[in-house]
């Protein structure tokens, strides 16, 4: 039977009934008119049993530790609800894929959409790059009439960004795009252009990324290093080990128990790679993934797996001659140790790769702004400053804005500083005068701006895409209202002085939408 996958979005609730309905609608045998009715009934019973066991396994995963409560929660006795973590949870009975909520609505809606062409993808990338240029980014809600006439296209482009593929495929691609923008993760340097992300389960996409990078490394050469080899030999080589000689050769006087340094492949980094390959081989579900893993296992056939994963990671040393191994070892940490995600294996044998969506959106926005503004100074998560210190000068509280811009003005003027904070949540409809913008969010950004002496603060929200005409009307109303907000030039003036020459610190508030990348 083809691997069973149940796909949901953030904060979507589900139970065994919803799972079995989805699986039945996706089953080709059940949809085929040529399948005998008796076989259909047996198939339905099998899917219902699997769905029930799948749901029970997810419940066990949720209850296994207190930490797992932030991934899934019970909304009632028969339903679980996803939280703000995205990724996969794999069980023996099926795989749960949790995707970002890139559109308005509470669940994925099936839509018949034409397959995007290469031209559509290139246009989408070009428009995004142009939009995230700081000048164009600021003009999305510019209220100046003269500038609106000159920049009419930039002003309305935020409303023109639409889905060009199904919601599910678009959300999966956006998740992968976010992961490739993350710092200190193996996704950042990986190439996904050759992977069919549309028809491949998400976990298998990660495995294929690892295998493709490993095969590229094999072309450069597997790492060798000198290691001490203890062996009972018929000749004297290296250093004679007297304790081993007495233990092994008390009778066989003609043999020598020695230790010698040899240039071998049986080293910590290679053993970790072998262990990772064995792990993902047991988790892979697609034929393409298993083919890639088997190719890699053939290369590492003579290398043993790691007997002490923690110890081998500590033994791995970075070398300028083998720097191309560094990213591969990050992949090994991702699968074996659980860096940046939750890996769980208990009685229910569930395996999870989960990422906080707030962090992914923050990383995505920073990546897009840096990519579109190579000459601007943009600091992401600048944590060099602290608010309070102890008596021995040890820092207590960090002042860490998501983004800090320093924009060069005309000669003779100081750099313009902007503090920006990203918020991965949808703004509410026009009936709510605050649109769901939290009071605490404003306190936070103004505190950052006051400390860094910034002249502007930005709140950046995702531009969610519409799945029907009613939702499209709601987002237009919100955009129109936010244009009016920005037209009022809201300022916050703090009476305290930073410097003797600065009596009042005027801070302007701006609220923006960030369109999402799907290609």
Coordinates of C-alpha atoms in Angstrom, one line a residue:
X1 CA 0.0 0.0 0.0
X2 CA 1.2 3.5 -0.8
X3 CA 2.4 5.5 2.3
X4 CA -0.5 7.2 3.9
X5 CA -0.1 10.9 4.5
X6 CA -2.5 13.3 6.2
X7 CA -1.8 17.0 5.5
X8 CA -3.1 19.9 7.6
X9 CA -2.2 23.5 8.3
X10 CA -1.3 25.3 11.5
X11 CA -4.0 25.4 14.2
X12 CA -6.2 22.9 12.3
X13 CA -8.1 20.4 14.4
X14 CA -8.6 16.8 13.3
X15 CA -9.8 13.4 14.4
X16 CA -9.8 9.8 13.2
X17 CA -13.0 10.5 11.2
X18 CA -11.4 13.4 9.2
X19 CA -8.3 11.3 8.6
X20 CA -10.2 8.3 7.1
X21 CA -12.3 10.6 4.9
X22 CA -9.2 12.2 3.4
X23 CA -7.5 8.8 2.9
X24 CA -10.6 7.4 1.2
X25 CA -10.9 10.3 -1.1
X26 CA -7.2 9.9 -2.1
X27 CA -7.4 6.1 -2.6
X28 CA -7.4 5.3 -6.3
X29 CA -8.9 1.8 -5.8
X30 CA -11.9 3.2 -4.0
X31 CA -12.4 5.9 -6.6
X32 CA -12.2 3.4 -9.5
X33 CA -15.5 2.0 -10.9
X34 CA -13.7 -1.2 -11.9
X35 CA -12.9 -2.2 -8.3
X36 CA -15.4 -4.8 -7.0
X37 CA -17.7 -3.6 -4.2
X38 CA -16.5 -6.3 -1.8
X39 CA -12.9 -5.2 -2.3
X40 CA -14.0 -1.6 -1.7
X41 CA -15.6 -2.6 1.6
X42 CA -12.5 -4.4 2.8
X43 CA -10.3 -1.4 1.7
X44 CA -12.5 1.0 3.7
X45 CA -12.2 -1.2 6.9
X46 CA -8.4 -1.3 6.5
X47 CA -8.2 2.4 6.1
X48 CA -10.5 3.0 9.1
X49 CA -8.3 0.7 11.3
X50 CA -5.2 2.4 10.2
X51 CA -6.7 5.9 10.7
X52 CA -7.7 4.9 14.3
X53 CA -4.2 3.5 15.1
X54 CA -2.6 6.5 13.5
X55 CA -4.6 8.9 15.6
X56 CA -3.9 6.9 18.8
X57 CA -0.2 7.0 18.0
X58 CA -0.3 10.8 17.6
X59 CA -2.2 11.0 21.0
X60 CA 0.6 8.9 22.6
X61 CA 3.2 11.2 21.1
X62 CA 1.4 14.3 22.4
X63 CA 1.2 12.8 25.9
X64 CA 4.7 11.4 26.0
X65 CA 6.4 14.5 27.3
X66 CA 5.3 18.0 28.4
X67 CA 7.3 19.5 25.6
X68 CA 5.2 17.7 23.0
X69 CA 2.1 19.7 24.2
X70 CA 3.4 22.7 22.2
X71 CA 3.2 20.7 19.0
X72 CA -0.3 19.1 19.3
X73 CA -3.1 19.7 21.8
X74 CA -6.4 18.1 22.6
X75 CA -9.3 20.4 21.7
X76 CA -11.8 17.8 22.9
X77 CA -11.9 14.0 23.7
X78 CA -11.8 12.9 20.1
X79 CA -9.8 15.6 18.3
X80 CA -6.2 17.0 18.3
X81 CA -5.2 20.5 17.2
X82 CA -1.9 21.5 15.6
X83 CA -0.1 24.4 17.1
X84 CA 2.4 26.9 15.5
X85 CA 5.0 24.2 14.6
X86 CA 5.3 23.0 11.1
X87 CA 6.9 19.9 9.6
X88 CA 6.2 16.2 9.9
X89 CA 5.4 13.5 12.5
X90 CA 5.9 10.0 11.1
X91 CA 4.3 6.9 12.6
X92 CA 4.1 3.2 11.5
X93 CA 0.5 3.9 10.4
X94 CA 0.9 7.1 8.5
X95 CA 2.6 10.5 8.4
X96 CA 1.2 13.8 9.6
X97 CA 2.3 16.8 7.6
X98 CA 1.8 20.3 9.2
X99 CA 2.1 23.1 6.7
X100 CA 2.3 26.9 7.2
X101 CA -1.0 28.7 7.0
X102 CA -0.3 30.8 3.9
X103 CA -4.0 31.6 3.1
X104 CA -7.1 32.6 4.9
X105 CA -9.4 29.8 6.0
X106 CA -9.2 27.1 8.6
X107 CA -8.2 24.2 6.3
X108 CA -6.8 23.2 3.0
X109 CA -9.3 23.6 0.2
X110 CA -9.0 21.6 -3.0
X111 CA -8.8 23.9 -6.0
X112 CA -8.4 23.2 -9.6
X113 CA -5.6 25.4 -10.8
X114 CA -3.4 25.2 -13.9
X115 CA 0.1 24.0 -13.4
X116 CA 2.5 27.0 -13.2
X117 CA 4.9 27.3 -16.1
X118 CA 8.6 28.2 -15.9
X119 CA 7.6 31.7 -17.0
X120 CA 5.1 32.0 -14.1
X121 CA 7.9 31.0 -11.6
X122 CA 10.4 33.4 -13.0
X123 CA 7.9 36.2 -13.0
X124 CA 7.0 35.4 -9.4
X125 CA 10.6 35.5 -8.3
X126 CA 11.3 38.7 -10.1
X127 CA 8.3 40.5 -8.6
X128 CA 9.2 39.4 -5.1
X129 CA 12.8 40.5 -5.5
X130 CA 11.6 43.9 -6.7
X131 CA 9.0 44.2 -4.0
X132 CA 11.4 43.6 -1.1
X133 CA 13.6 46.5 -2.2
X134 CA 13.3 48.8 0.7
X135 CA 12.1 51.7 -1.4
X136 CA 9.4 49.6 -3.0
X137 CA 8.6 47.9 0.3
X138 CA 7.8 51.2 2.0
X139 CA 5.6 52.4 -0.9
X140 CA 3.1 49.6 -0.5
X141 CA 1.1 51.8 1.9
X142 CA 2.5 55.2 0.9
X143 CA -0.1 58.0 1.3
X144 CA 1.7 60.7 -0.7
X145 CA -0.5 61.4 -3.8
X146 CA 2.3 62.5 -6.0
X147 CA 4.4 59.4 -5.2
X148 CA 1.4 57.3 -5.7
X149 CA 1.0 58.5 -9.2
X150 CA 4.7 57.8 -9.9
X151 CA 4.8 54.4 -8.2
X152 CA 1.3 53.1 -9.0
X153 CA 2.5 49.7 -9.8
X154 CA 4.5 49.3 -6.6
X155 CA 1.6 50.6 -4.6
X156 CA -0.8 47.9 -5.8
X157 CA 1.6 45.0 -6.2
X158 CA 0.9 43.7 -2.7
X159 CA -2.8 43.1 -3.8
X160 CA -1.8 41.4 -7.0
X161 CA 0.3 38.6 -5.4
X162 CA -1.9 35.5 -5.8
X163 CA -1.6 31.7 -5.7
X164 CA -0.5 30.2 -9.0
X165 CA -0.7 26.6 -7.7
X166 CA -2.8 24.6 -5.3
X167 CA -2.8 25.8 -1.7
X168 CA -1.1 22.6 -0.5
X169 CA 1.7 22.6 -3.0
X170 CA 2.3 26.4 -2.4
X171 CA 2.4 26.0 1.3
X172 CA 4.9 23.1 1.1
X173 CA 7.2 25.1 -1.2
X174 CA 7.0 28.1 1.1
X175 CA 8.0 25.9 4.0
X176 CA 11.1 24.6 2.1
X177 CA 11.9 28.2 1.1
X178 CA 11.8 29.3 4.7
X179 CA 14.0 26.3 5.8
X180 CA 16.7 27.2 3.2
X181 CA 16.9 30.7 4.7
X182 CA 17.6 29.5 8.2
X183 CA 21.0 30.2 9.7
X184 CA 23.2 27.4 11.1
X185 CA 21.1 24.6 9.5
X186 CA 22.0 22.2 6.7
X187 CA 19.0 23.5 4.6
X188 CA 20.7 26.8 3.9
X189 CA 23.4 25.4 1.6
X190 CA 21.3 22.6 0.1
X191 CA 20.1 22.6 -3.5
X192 CA 16.4 21.5 -4.0
X193 CA 16.0 22.4 -7.7
X194 CA 16.4 18.8 -8.8
X195 CA 13.8 17.4 -6.2
X196 CA 10.2 16.9 -7.2
X197 CA 8.7 18.6 -4.1
X198 CA 5.2 18.5 -5.5
X199 CA 4.8 14.7 -5.4
X200 CA 7.3 13.8 -2.6
X201 CA 6.4 13.5 1.1
X202 CA 8.0 16.3 3.1
X203 CA 10.3 14.0 5.2
X204 CA 11.5 12.3 1.9
X205 CA 12.3 15.8 0.6
X206 CA 14.7 16.3 3.5
X207 CA 16.2 12.8 3.1
X208 CA 16.8 13.4 -0.7
X209 CA 18.5 16.7 0.1
X210 CA 20.9 14.9 2.5
X211 CA 21.6 12.1 0.0
X212 CA 22.2 14.5 -2.9
X213 CA 24.7 16.4 -0.9
X214 CA 26.4 13.2 0.2
X215 CA 26.7 12.0 -3.4
X216 CA 28.3 15.3 -4.4
X217 CA 30.8 14.9 -1.5
X218 CA 31.6 11.3 -2.6
X219 CA 32.7 12.7 -6.0
X220 CA 35.3 14.9 -4.1
X221 CA 36.4 11.9 -2.0
X222 CA 35.4 10.3 1.3
X223 CA 37.3 11.7 4.2
X224 CA 40.3 9.6 5.5
X225 CA 42.3 10.2 8.6
X226 CA 45.0 8.6 10.7
X227 CA 43.6 6.3 13.4
X228 CA 45.1 3.9 15.9
X229 CA 44.4 0.3 14.8
X230 CA 44.9 -2.5 17.4
X231 CA 45.4 -5.9 15.8
X232 CA 46.9 -9.3 16.5
X233 CA 49.4 -9.6 13.6
X234 CA 51.9 -12.3 12.3
X235 CA 54.5 -9.5 12.0
X236 CA 55.7 -6.6 14.1
X237 CA 54.1 -3.3 13.0
X238 CA 53.9 -0.2 15.1
X239 CA 53.9 -0.3 18.9
X240 CA 53.7 -3.6 20.8
X241 CA 50.9 -3.6 23.4
X242 CA 52.2 -5.8 26.3
X243 CA 48.8 -6.1 28.0
X244 CA 47.2 -7.3 24.8
X245 CA 50.2 -9.5 24.0
X246 CA 49.9 -11.4 27.4
X247 CA 46.1 -11.7 27.0
X248 CA 46.0 -12.9 23.4
X249 CA 49.4 -14.5 22.7
X250 CA 50.5 -16.3 25.9
X251 CA 50.6 -19.5 23.9
X252 CA 51.1 -18.1 20.4
X253 CA 54.6 -16.7 20.8
X254 CA 54.9 -16.2 17.0
X255 CA 52.2 -13.4 17.0
X256 CA 52.4 -9.7 17.9
X257 CA 49.5 -7.7 19.4
X258 CA 50.3 -4.2 18.2
X259 CA 48.9 -0.7 17.7
X260 CA 49.7 1.3 14.5
X261 CA 48.5 4.6 13.0
X262 CA 46.9 4.0 9.6
X263 CA 45.1 6.2 7.0
X264 CA 41.6 4.8 7.2
X265 CA 37.9 5.7 6.5
X266 CA 36.7 4.3 9.8
X267 CA 36.6 7.7 11.5
X268 CA 33.9 9.5 13.6
X269 CA 32.4 11.6 10.8
X270 CA 32.0 8.7 8.4
X271 CA 30.5 6.5 11.1
X272 CA 27.9 9.2 11.8
X273 CA 27.0 9.4 8.1
X274 CA 26.6 5.7 8.0
X275 CA 24.3 5.8 11.1
X276 CA 22.2 8.6 9.5
X277 CA 21.8 6.6 6.3
X278 CA 20.6 3.5 8.3
X279 CA 18.2 5.7 10.2
X280 CA 16.6 7.4 7.1
X281 CA 16.5 4.1 5.3
X282 CA 14.1 2.8 7.9
X283 CA 12.0 6.0 7.6
X284 CA 11.9 6.5 3.8
X285 CA 8.6 6.0 2.0
X286 CA 9.2 6.8 -1.6
X287 CA 11.0 4.7 -4.2
X288 CA 13.1 7.6 -5.4
X289 CA 14.4 8.3 -1.8
X290 CA 15.2 4.6 -1.2
X291 CA 17.2 4.5 -4.5
X292 CA 19.3 7.5 -3.4
X293 CA 19.9 6.0 0.1
X294 CA 20.9 2.7 -1.3
X295 CA 23.4 4.4 -3.6
X296 CA 25.0 6.1 -0.6
X297 CA 25.0 2.9 1.5
X298 CA 27.0 1.1 -1.3
X299 CA 29.7 3.7 -1.0
X300 CA 29.8 3.4 2.8
X301 CA 29.4 -0.4 2.9
X302 CA 32.7 -1.1 4.6
X303 CA 32.3 1.6 7.2
X304 CA 30.7 0.6 10.5
X305 CA 27.9 2.6 12.0
X306 CA 28.5 4.7 15.1
X307 CA 28.4 2.9 18.5
X308 CA 28.6 6.2 20.4
X309 CA 26.8 9.0 18.6
X310 CA 27.4 11.7 21.2
X311 CA 31.1 10.7 21.5
X312 CA 31.6 10.7 17.7
X313 CA 30.1 14.2 17.4
X314 CA 32.6 15.4 20.0
X315 CA 35.4 13.7 18.1
X316 CA 34.6 15.4 14.8
X317 CA 37.2 18.1 14.1
X318 CA 36.8 20.7 11.5
X319 CA 39.6 20.8 8.8
X320 CA 40.1 23.3 6.0
X321 CA 40.9 20.4 3.7
X322 CA 37.5 18.8 4.5
X323 CA 35.3 21.9 5.1
X324 CA 32.8 20.4 2.6
X325 CA 31.9 17.9 5.3
X326 CA 30.7 20.6 7.7
X327 CA 27.2 21.0 6.2
X328 CA 26.8 17.2 5.9
X329 CA 27.5 16.8 9.6
X330 CA 24.8 19.4 10.3
X331 CA 22.4 17.1 8.4
X332 CA 23.6 14.2 10.7
X333 CA 22.9 16.3 13.8
X334 CA 19.4 17.1 12.4
X335 CA 18.5 13.5 12.0
X336 CA 20.4 11.9 14.9
X337 CA 20.4 14.5 17.6
X338 CA 17.4 16.6 16.9
X339 CA 18.9 20.1 16.5
X340 CA 16.3 22.6 15.5
X341 CA 13.4 20.1 15.8
X342 CA 11.9 17.5 18.1
X343 CA 12.9 13.9 17.5
X344 CA 10.9 11.5 19.5
X345 CA 10.9 7.7 19.7
X346 CA 8.9 5.8 22.3
X347 CA 6.5 3.0 22.5
X348 CA 4.5 4.5 19.6
X349 CA 7.7 4.8 17.5
X350 CA 6.8 8.3 16.2
X351 CA 9.5 10.4 14.6
X352 CA 9.1 14.2 14.3
X353 CA 10.8 17.0 12.5
X354 CA 9.1 20.2 13.7
X355 CA 10.0 23.9 13.3
X356 CA 8.5 27.0 15.0
X357 CA 6.8 29.1 12.3
X358 CA 7.6 32.4 13.9
X359 CA 11.3 31.7 13.6
X360 CA 10.9 30.6 10.0
X361 CA 8.9 33.7 9.0
X362 CA 11.4 36.0 10.7
X363 CA 14.3 34.2 8.9
X364 CA 12.4 34.4 5.5
X365 CA 11.7 38.1 5.8
X366 CA 15.3 38.9 6.7
X367 CA 16.6 36.7 3.9
X368 CA 14.3 38.4 1.3
X369 CA 15.2 41.9 2.4
X370 CA 18.9 41.2 2.5
X371 CA 18.7 39.6 -1.0
X372 CA 16.9 42.6 -2.5
X373 CA 19.0 45.2 -0.7
X374 CA 22.7 44.1 -1.0
X375 CA 24.0 47.6 -0.3
X376 CA 21.9 48.2 2.9
X377 CA 23.0 47.3 6.4
X378 CA 20.5 44.9 7.8
X379 CA 21.1 43.2 11.2
X380 CA 18.9 40.1 11.9
X381 CA 18.4 39.2 15.6
X382 CA 21.0 41.8 16.8
X383 CA 21.6 40.7 20.4
X384 CA 24.8 42.5 21.2
X385 CA 23.0 45.0 23.5
X386 CA 21.6 44.2 26.9
X387 CA 19.2 46.1 29.1
X388 CA 20.4 45.3 32.6
X389 CA 23.6 43.9 34.1
X390 CA 24.4 42.3 37.5
X391 CA 27.0 43.8 39.9
X392 CA 29.8 41.8 38.3
X393 CA 28.8 43.1 34.9
X394 CA 27.1 40.0 33.7
X395 CA 24.3 40.7 31.2
X396 CA 20.7 39.9 32.3
X397 CA 18.2 40.9 29.6
X398 CA 18.8 41.0 25.9
X399 CA 17.4 43.7 23.5
X400 CA 17.0 41.6 20.4
X401 CA 14.8 43.1 17.6
X402 CA 14.1 40.9 14.7
X403 CA 15.6 43.3 12.2
X404 CA 17.6 46.5 12.6
X405 CA 18.1 48.6 9.4
X406 CA 20.7 51.3 8.9
X407 CA 20.0 53.3 5.7
X408 CA 22.5 55.7 4.4
X409 CA 20.9 59.2 3.7
X410 CA 22.3 62.0 1.7
X411 CA 25.7 63.4 2.6
X412 CA 25.8 65.4 5.8
X413 CA 23.0 63.4 7.4
X414 CA 23.1 60.6 10.0
X415 CA 22.1 57.1 9.1
X416 CA 18.4 56.4 9.4
X417 CA 17.7 53.6 11.8
X418 CA 14.6 51.4 11.5
X419 CA 13.6 48.6 14.0
X420 CA 11.3 45.9 12.5
X421 CA 9.5 43.1 14.1
X422 CA 8.0 40.2 12.2
X423 CA 4.7 38.7 13.3
X424 CA 3.5 35.4 11.9
X425 CA -0.2 35.8 12.4
X426 CA -3.1 36.9 10.2
X427 CA -4.6 40.4 10.8
X428 CA -8.3 40.3 11.6
X429 CA -11.0 41.7 9.3
X430 CA -12.1 45.3 9.0
X431 CA -14.7 45.0 11.8
X432 CA -11.9 44.9 14.4
X433 CA -10.5 48.5 14.5
X434 CA -7.1 47.2 15.7
X435 CA -7.1 44.3 13.3
X436 CA -5.7 42.0 16.0
X437 CA -2.5 44.0 16.5
X438 CA -1.5 43.4 20.1
X439 CA -0.7 46.1 22.6
X440 CA 2.3 44.2 23.7
X441 CA 3.7 44.1 20.2
X442 CA 3.7 47.9 20.1
X443 CA 5.4 48.1 23.6
X444 CA 8.1 45.8 22.4
X445 CA 9.0 47.5 19.1
X446 CA 8.9 51.0 20.7
X447 CA 11.2 49.8 23.5
X448 CA 13.7 48.5 20.9
X449 CA 13.4 51.8 18.9
X450 CA 14.0 53.9 22.0
X451 CA 17.1 52.0 23.0
X452 CA 18.6 51.9 19.4
X453 CA 17.6 55.5 18.7
X454 CA 15.6 54.5 15.7
X455 CA 13.3 56.9 13.9
X456 CA 10.9 54.3 12.6
X457 CA 9.3 51.0 13.8
X458 CA 7.8 48.5 11.4
X459 CA 5.5 45.7 12.2
X460 CA 5.6 43.1 9.3
X461 CA 2.8 40.6 8.9
X462 CA 2.4 37.9 6.2
X463 CA 0.3 38.7 3.2
X464 CA -2.1 35.7 3.3
X465 CA -3.6 34.5 0.1
X466 CA -7.3 34.3 -0.6
X467 CA -9.1 31.0 -1.3
X468 CA -12.5 32.6 -2.3
X469 CA -14.0 36.0 -3.2
X470 CA -15.2 36.8 0.3
X471 CA -11.7 36.4 1.8
X472 CA -10.3 38.5 -1.0
X473 CA -12.7 41.3 -0.1
X474 CA -11.6 41.1 3.6
X475 CA -7.9 41.5 2.8
X476 CA -8.6 44.5 0.6
X477 CA -10.5 46.2 3.5
X478 CA -7.6 45.6 5.9
X479 CA -5.1 47.0 3.4
X480 CA -7.3 50.1 2.8
X481 CA -7.6 50.6 6.6
X482 CA -3.8 50.2 7.1
X483 CA -3.2 52.8 4.4
X484 CA -5.3 55.2 6.4
X485 CA -3.3 54.4 9.5
X486 CA 0.0 55.1 7.8
X487 CA -1.5 58.3 6.2
X488 CA -2.0 59.7 9.7
X489 CA 1.8 59.6 10.4
X490 CA 1.4 58.1 13.9
X491 CA 4.3 59.2 16.1
X492 CA 5.4 58.4 19.6
X493 CA 7.4 61.2 21.3
X494 CA 9.4 60.2 24.3
X495 CA 10.2 63.1 26.6
X496 CA 13.4 61.6 27.9
X497 CA 16.7 62.6 26.2
X498 CA 19.2 60.0 24.9
X499 CA 21.8 62.8 24.5
X500 CA 22.1 66.4 25.5
X501 CA 21.4 67.5 22.0
X502 CA 18.4 65.2 21.6
X503 CA 15.5 66.5 23.7
X504 CA 12.7 64.5 22.1
X505 CA 12.8 61.2 20.3
X506 CA 10.2 61.0 17.6
X507 CA 9.4 57.5 16.4
X508 CA 7.1 56.8 13.4
X509 CA 5.0 53.6 13.3
X510 CA 4.5 51.7 10.0
X511 CA 2.7 48.5 9.3
X512 CA 3.4 46.3 6.3
X513 CA 2.5 43.0 4.6
X514 CA 5.2 40.6 3.4
X515 CA 4.2 38.5 0.3
X516 CA 5.3 34.8 0.5
X517 CA 7.6 33.0 -1.9
X518 CA 6.3 29.8 -3.5
X519 CA 8.9 29.1 -6.2

